[in-house]
Amino acid sequence: AQKITQTQPGMFVQEKEAVTLDCTYDTSDPSYGLFWYKQPSSGEMIFLIYQGSYDQQNATEGRYSLNFQKARKSANLVISASQLGDSATYFCAMRENTGTASKLTFGTGTRLQVTL
Amino acid sequence: DAGVIQSPRHEVTEMGQEVTLRCKPISGHDYLFWYRQTMMRGLELLIYFNNNVPIDDSGMPEDRFSAKMPNASFSTLKIQPSEPRDSAVYFCASSPYLNQPQHFGDGTRLSIL
């Protein structure tokens, strides 16, 4: 089974609009972390936002917020007031603990295109 | 502040050659990770270190791949002998603690002809 599922391979959003990128996860570990990264066409991986499984409030970082619904195992990224520079591929990732090791597993990504 | 530094940025070599990728983590980060990104398989964790000690290398594809971390400020990923299917972007990342976000380098784009 997929650990991280991003069902939207590509999306379009108009500049200044808000957009939600979906992410669902699968784990039996009670302690885990969820991350979102942005990868522009230049290729680098940029950390955006983090949500811990025990965090009571949804994480926010500027125009980014994470809609964390623990019972539904979803961690959707919301980008408000989209800008042209937001065009990139966005990856959801989960860290879970497996014994003494800990792995970060990435989804397949959502390619976002912001249009005028 | 300096981020994670990887070298080279691009590498093109013929199959059978030895390839060495280098990484300098962010100072003070105790964890270092090596990832590979391909169109077919996405981003995969190859190996990670804690305080220079390899913790989990279950993602290393085969014996042709090896990684070392001789000190806190340097790590290498070596492929010997290289094959065309090793062509990918290889990322190094570091974090201060395991549950903290990982900061990625710019990656090495490797092409094996």
CSV table of C-alpha atoms in Angstrom, one decimal:
chain,number,residue,atom,x,y,z
A,1,ALA,CA,0.0,0.0,0.0
A,2,GLN,CA,1.1,3.5,-0.7
A,3,LYS,CA,2.3,5.3,2.4
A,4,ILE,CA,1.7,8.8,0.9
A,5,THR,CA,-0.9,9.4,-1.8
A,6,GLN,CA,-1.1,12.5,-3.9
A,7,THR,CA,-4.0,12.1,-6.2
A,8,GLN,CA,-3.6,15.2,-8.3
A,9,PRO,CA,-0.7,14.8,-10.8
A,10,GLY,CA,-1.3,18.3,-12.1
A,11,MET,CA,-3.3,21.4,-11.2
A,12,PHE,CA,-4.0,24.9,-12.5
A,13,VAL,CA,-4.9,27.9,-10.4
A,14,GLN,CA,-5.3,31.5,-11.3
A,15,GLU,CA,-3.1,34.1,-9.8
A,16,LYS,CA,-4.3,35.5,-6.4
A,17,GLU,CA,-6.7,32.5,-5.9
A,18,ALA,CA,-6.3,29.9,-3.2
A,19,VAL,CA,-5.5,26.3,-4.0
A,20,THR,CA,-5.5,23.1,-2.1
A,21,LEU,CA,-3.2,20.2,-2.8
A,22,ASP,CA,-4.3,16.9,-1.5
A,23,CYS,CA,-2.3,14.4,0.5
A,24,THR,CA,-3.4,11.3,2.3
A,25,TYR,CA,-1.1,9.0,4.3
A,26,ASP,CA,-1.1,5.6,5.8
A,27,THR,CA,0.6,4.6,9.0
A,28,SER,CA,0.0,2.7,12.2
A,29,ASP,CA,2.7,4.6,14.0
A,30,PRO,CA,1.1,7.0,16.6
A,31,SER,CA,4.1,9.4,16.3
A,32,TYR,CA,4.8,10.7,12.9
A,33,GLY,CA,5.5,13.9,11.1
A,34,LEU,CA,4.1,15.3,7.8
A,35,PHE,CA,6.1,17.7,5.5
A,36,TRP,CA,5.5,19.6,2.4
A,37,TYR,CA,8.3,20.5,-0.1
A,38,LYS,CA,8.3,22.6,-3.2
A,39,GLN,CA,10.4,21.7,-6.2
A,40,PRO,CA,10.6,24.4,-8.8
A,41,SER,CA,11.7,23.7,-12.4
A,42,SER,CA,15.3,24.5,-11.3
A,43,GLY,CA,15.2,21.3,-9.3
A,44,GLU,CA,16.0,22.2,-5.7
A,45,MET,CA,13.8,20.9,-2.9
A,46,ILE,CA,12.5,23.6,-0.6
A,47,PHE,CA,10.9,22.9,2.7
A,48,LEU,CA,7.6,24.6,3.2
A,49,ILE,CA,5.7,23.4,6.3
A,50,TYR,CA,5.7,20.7,9.0
A,51,GLN,CA,2.9,19.1,11.1
A,52,GLY,CA,3.5,16.7,13.9
A,53,SER,CA,1.0,14.0,14.7
A,54,TYR,CA,0.5,15.3,18.2
A,55,ASP,CA,0.2,19.0,17.2
A,56,GLN,CA,-3.2,20.3,18.2
A,57,GLN,CA,-3.3,23.2,15.8
A,58,ASN,CA,-2.9,23.2,12.0
A,59,ALA,CA,0.5,24.5,11.0
A,60,THR,CA,0.8,27.8,9.1
A,61,GLU,CA,3.8,29.5,7.5
A,62,GLY,CA,3.0,32.7,5.7
A,63,ARG,CA,0.7,31.9,2.7
A,64,TYR,CA,1.0,28.2,3.4
A,65,SER,CA,-1.2,26.3,5.8
A,66,LEU,CA,-1.7,22.6,6.4
A,67,ASN,CA,-5.2,21.3,6.8
A,68,PHE,CA,-4.5,18.3,9.1
A,69,GLN,CA,-7.4,15.9,9.6
A,70,LYS,CA,-6.0,13.1,11.7
A,71,ALA,CA,-9.0,10.8,11.7
A,72,ARG,CA,-9.1,11.0,7.9
A,73,LYS,CA,-5.3,10.7,7.6
A,74,SER,CA,-5.1,13.7,5.4
A,75,ALA,CA,-2.7,16.6,5.4
A,76,ASN,CA,-3.7,18.9,2.6
A,77,LEU,CA,-1.6,22.0,1.7
A,78,VAL,CA,-3.4,25.2,1.2
A,79,ILE,CA,-1.7,28.0,-0.7
A,80,SER,CA,-3.5,31.3,-0.4
A,81,ALA,CA,-3.2,34.2,-2.8
A,82,SER,CA,-1.3,32.2,-5.4
A,83,GLN,CA,1.7,33.9,-7.2
A,84,LEU,CA,3.3,33.0,-10.5
A,85,GLY,CA,6.4,32.0,-8.5
A,86,ASP,CA,4.3,29.2,-6.8
A,87,SER,CA,4.4,27.2,-10.1
A,88,ALA,CA,6.3,24.1,-9.1
A,89,THR,CA,5.9,20.5,-8.1
A,90,TYR,CA,4.8,20.0,-4.5
A,91,PHE,CA,5.7,16.9,-2.6
A,92,CYS,CA,4.0,15.6,0.6
A,93,ALA,CA,6.2,13.5,2.8
A,94,MET,CA,5.8,11.5,6.0
A,95,ARG,CA,8.3,10.6,8.7
A,96,GLU,CA,7.4,7.5,10.7
A,97,ASN,CA,9.5,5.7,13.3
A,98,THR,CA,10.2,2.0,12.6
A,99,GLY,CA,12.1,0.7,15.5
A,100,THR,CA,15.4,2.5,15.8
A,101,ALA,CA,15.2,3.8,12.3
A,102,SER,CA,13.1,6.6,10.9
A,103,LYS,CA,12.2,7.0,7.2
A,104,LEU,CA,10.9,9.9,5.2
A,105,THR,CA,8.6,8.7,2.5
A,106,PHE,CA,7.6,11.0,-0.4
A,107,GLY,CA,4.5,11.1,-2.5
A,108,THR,CA,4.6,11.3,-6.2
A,109,GLY,CA,4.0,15.1,-6.3
A,110,THR,CA,1.5,17.5,-7.7
A,111,ARG,CA,2.6,19.8,-10.4
A,112,LEU,CA,1.0,23.2,-9.9
A,113,GLN,CA,0.7,25.8,-12.6
A,114,VAL,CA,-0.3,29.4,-11.7
A,115,THR,CA,-1.8,31.3,-14.5
A,116,LEU,CA,-2.6,35.0,-15.1
B,1,ASP,CA,23.9,30.7,6.5
B,2,ALA,CA,25.3,28.1,4.2
B,3,GLY,CA,22.9,25.4,3.2
B,4,VAL,CA,23.7,21.8,2.2
B,5,ILE,CA,26.4,21.9,-0.4
B,6,GLN,CA,26.6,19.2,-3.0
B,7,SER,CA,29.2,18.6,-5.7
B,8,PRO,CA,29.4,18.2,-8.6
B,9,ARG,CA,26.1,19.8,-9.8
B,10,HIS,CA,26.3,17.7,-13.0
B,11,GLU,CA,28.2,14.6,-13.9
B,12,VAL,CA,28.3,12.8,-17.2
B,13,THR,CA,30.3,9.7,-17.5
B,14,GLU,CA,30.5,6.4,-19.3
B,15,MET,CA,29.1,3.2,-17.9
B,16,GLY,CA,31.6,1.2,-15.9
B,17,GLN,CA,33.3,4.3,-14.5
B,18,GLU,CA,33.4,5.1,-10.8
B,19,VAL,CA,31.3,8.0,-9.7
B,20,THR,CA,31.7,9.9,-6.4
B,21,LEU,CA,29.1,12.4,-5.2
B,22,ARG,CA,30.0,14.7,-2.3
B,23,CYS,CA,28.0,16.4,0.3
B,24,LYS,CA,28.6,19.0,3.1
B,25,PRO,CA,25.7,19.1,5.5
B,26,ILE,CA,24.7,22.2,7.4
B,27,SER,CA,26.9,22.7,10.4
B,28,GLY,CA,25.4,21.3,13.6
B,29,HIS,CA,23.0,19.0,11.8
B,30,ASP,CA,23.5,15.5,13.2
B,31,TYR,CA,21.5,13.7,10.5
B,32,LEU,CA,22.5,13.3,6.9
B,33,PHE,CA,20.4,11.7,4.2
B,34,TRP,CA,21.0,10.6,0.6
B,35,TYR,CA,18.1,10.5,-1.8
B,36,ARG,CA,17.7,9.6,-5.5
B,37,GLN,CA,15.0,11.1,-7.7
B,38,THR,CA,13.9,9.5,-11.0
B,39,MET,CA,10.8,9.9,-13.1
B,40,MET,CA,9.9,6.3,-12.7
B,41,ARG,CA,10.4,5.9,-8.9
B,42,GLY,CA,10.2,9.4,-7.6
B,43,LEU,CA,12.2,10.4,-4.5
B,44,GLU,CA,13.7,7.4,-2.7
B,45,LEU,CA,15.8,7.4,0.5
B,46,LEU,CA,19.0,5.5,-0.1
B,47,ILE,CA,20.7,5.8,3.3
B,48,TYR,CA,21.0,8.1,6.3
B,49,PHE,CA,23.5,8.8,9.0
B,50,ASN,CA,23.3,9.9,12.6
B,51,ASN,CA,26.5,11.4,14.0
B,52,ASN,CA,28.5,9.9,11.1
B,53,VAL,CA,27.1,6.4,11.7
B,54,PRO,CA,25.0,4.7,9.0
B,55,ILE,CA,21.6,4.0,10.5
B,56,ASP,CA,19.5,2.7,7.7
B,57,ASP,CA,20.9,1.6,4.3
B,58,SER,CA,18.0,-0.5,3.2
B,59,GLY,CA,17.3,1.8,0.3
B,60,MET,CA,20.7,1.3,-1.3
B,61,PRO,CA,19.9,-0.4,-4.5
B,62,GLU,CA,22.8,-2.9,-4.6
B,63,ASP,CA,26.4,-3.5,-3.7
B,64,ARG,CA,27.6,-1.1,-6.4
B,65,PHE,CA,26.5,1.7,-4.2
B,66,SER,CA,28.3,2.7,-1.0
B,67,ALA,CA,28.2,5.7,1.2
B,68,LYS,CA,30.5,7.0,3.9
B,69,MET,CA,30.6,9.8,6.4
B,70,PRO,CA,34.2,10.2,7.7
B,71,ASN,CA,33.4,13.3,9.7
B,72,ALA,CA,30.5,15.6,10.6
B,73,SER,CA,31.0,17.9,7.7
B,74,PHE,CA,31.5,15.5,4.8
B,75,SER,CA,29.8,12.5,3.1
B,76,THR,CA,30.3,10.7,-0.1
B,77,LEU,CA,28.0,8.4,-2.2
B,78,LYS,CA,30.0,6.2,-4.6
B,79,ILE,CA,28.8,4.1,-7.4
B,80,GLN,CA,31.2,1.5,-8.8
B,81,PRO,CA,30.8,0.4,-11.5
B,82,SER,CA,28.2,2.8,-12.8
B,83,GLU,CA,25.4,1.7,-15.1
B,84,PRO,CA,23.0,3.8,-17.3
B,85,ARG,CA,20.1,2.9,-15.0
B,86,ASP,CA,21.8,4.9,-12.2
B,87,SER,CA,21.1,8.1,-14.1
B,88,ALA,CA,19.1,10.3,-11.8
B,89,VAL,CA,19.3,13.3,-9.6
B,90,TYR,CA,20.9,12.6,-6.3
B,91,PHE,CA,20.1,14.8,-3.3
B,92,CYS,CA,21.8,15.1,0.0
B,93,ALA,CA,19.8,16.5,2.9
B,94,SER,CA,20.5,17.2,6.6
B,95,SER,CA,18.5,17.9,9.7
B,96,PRO,CA,19.4,18.8,13.3
B,97,TYR,CA,17.1,16.1,14.8
B,98,LEU,CA,15.2,13.3,13.3
B,99,ASN,CA,11.8,14.9,13.6
B,100,GLN,CA,12.9,18.2,12.2
B,101,PRO,CA,12.6,19.2,8.6
B,102,GLN,CA,15.3,18.1,6.3
B,103,HIS,CA,17.2,20.7,4.3
B,104,PHE,CA,18.2,19.7,0.8
B,105,GLY,CA,21.2,20.5,-1.3
B,106,ASP,CA,20.7,21.5,-4.9
B,107,GLY,CA,21.3,17.9,-6.1
B,108,THR,CA,23.7,16.3,-8.5
B,109,ARG,CA,22.3,15.4,-11.9
B,110,LEU,CA,24.1,12.2,-12.9
B,111,SER,CA,24.0,10.8,-16.5
B,112,ILE,CA,25.6,7.5,-17.2
B,113,LEU,CA,26.1,6.9,-20.9
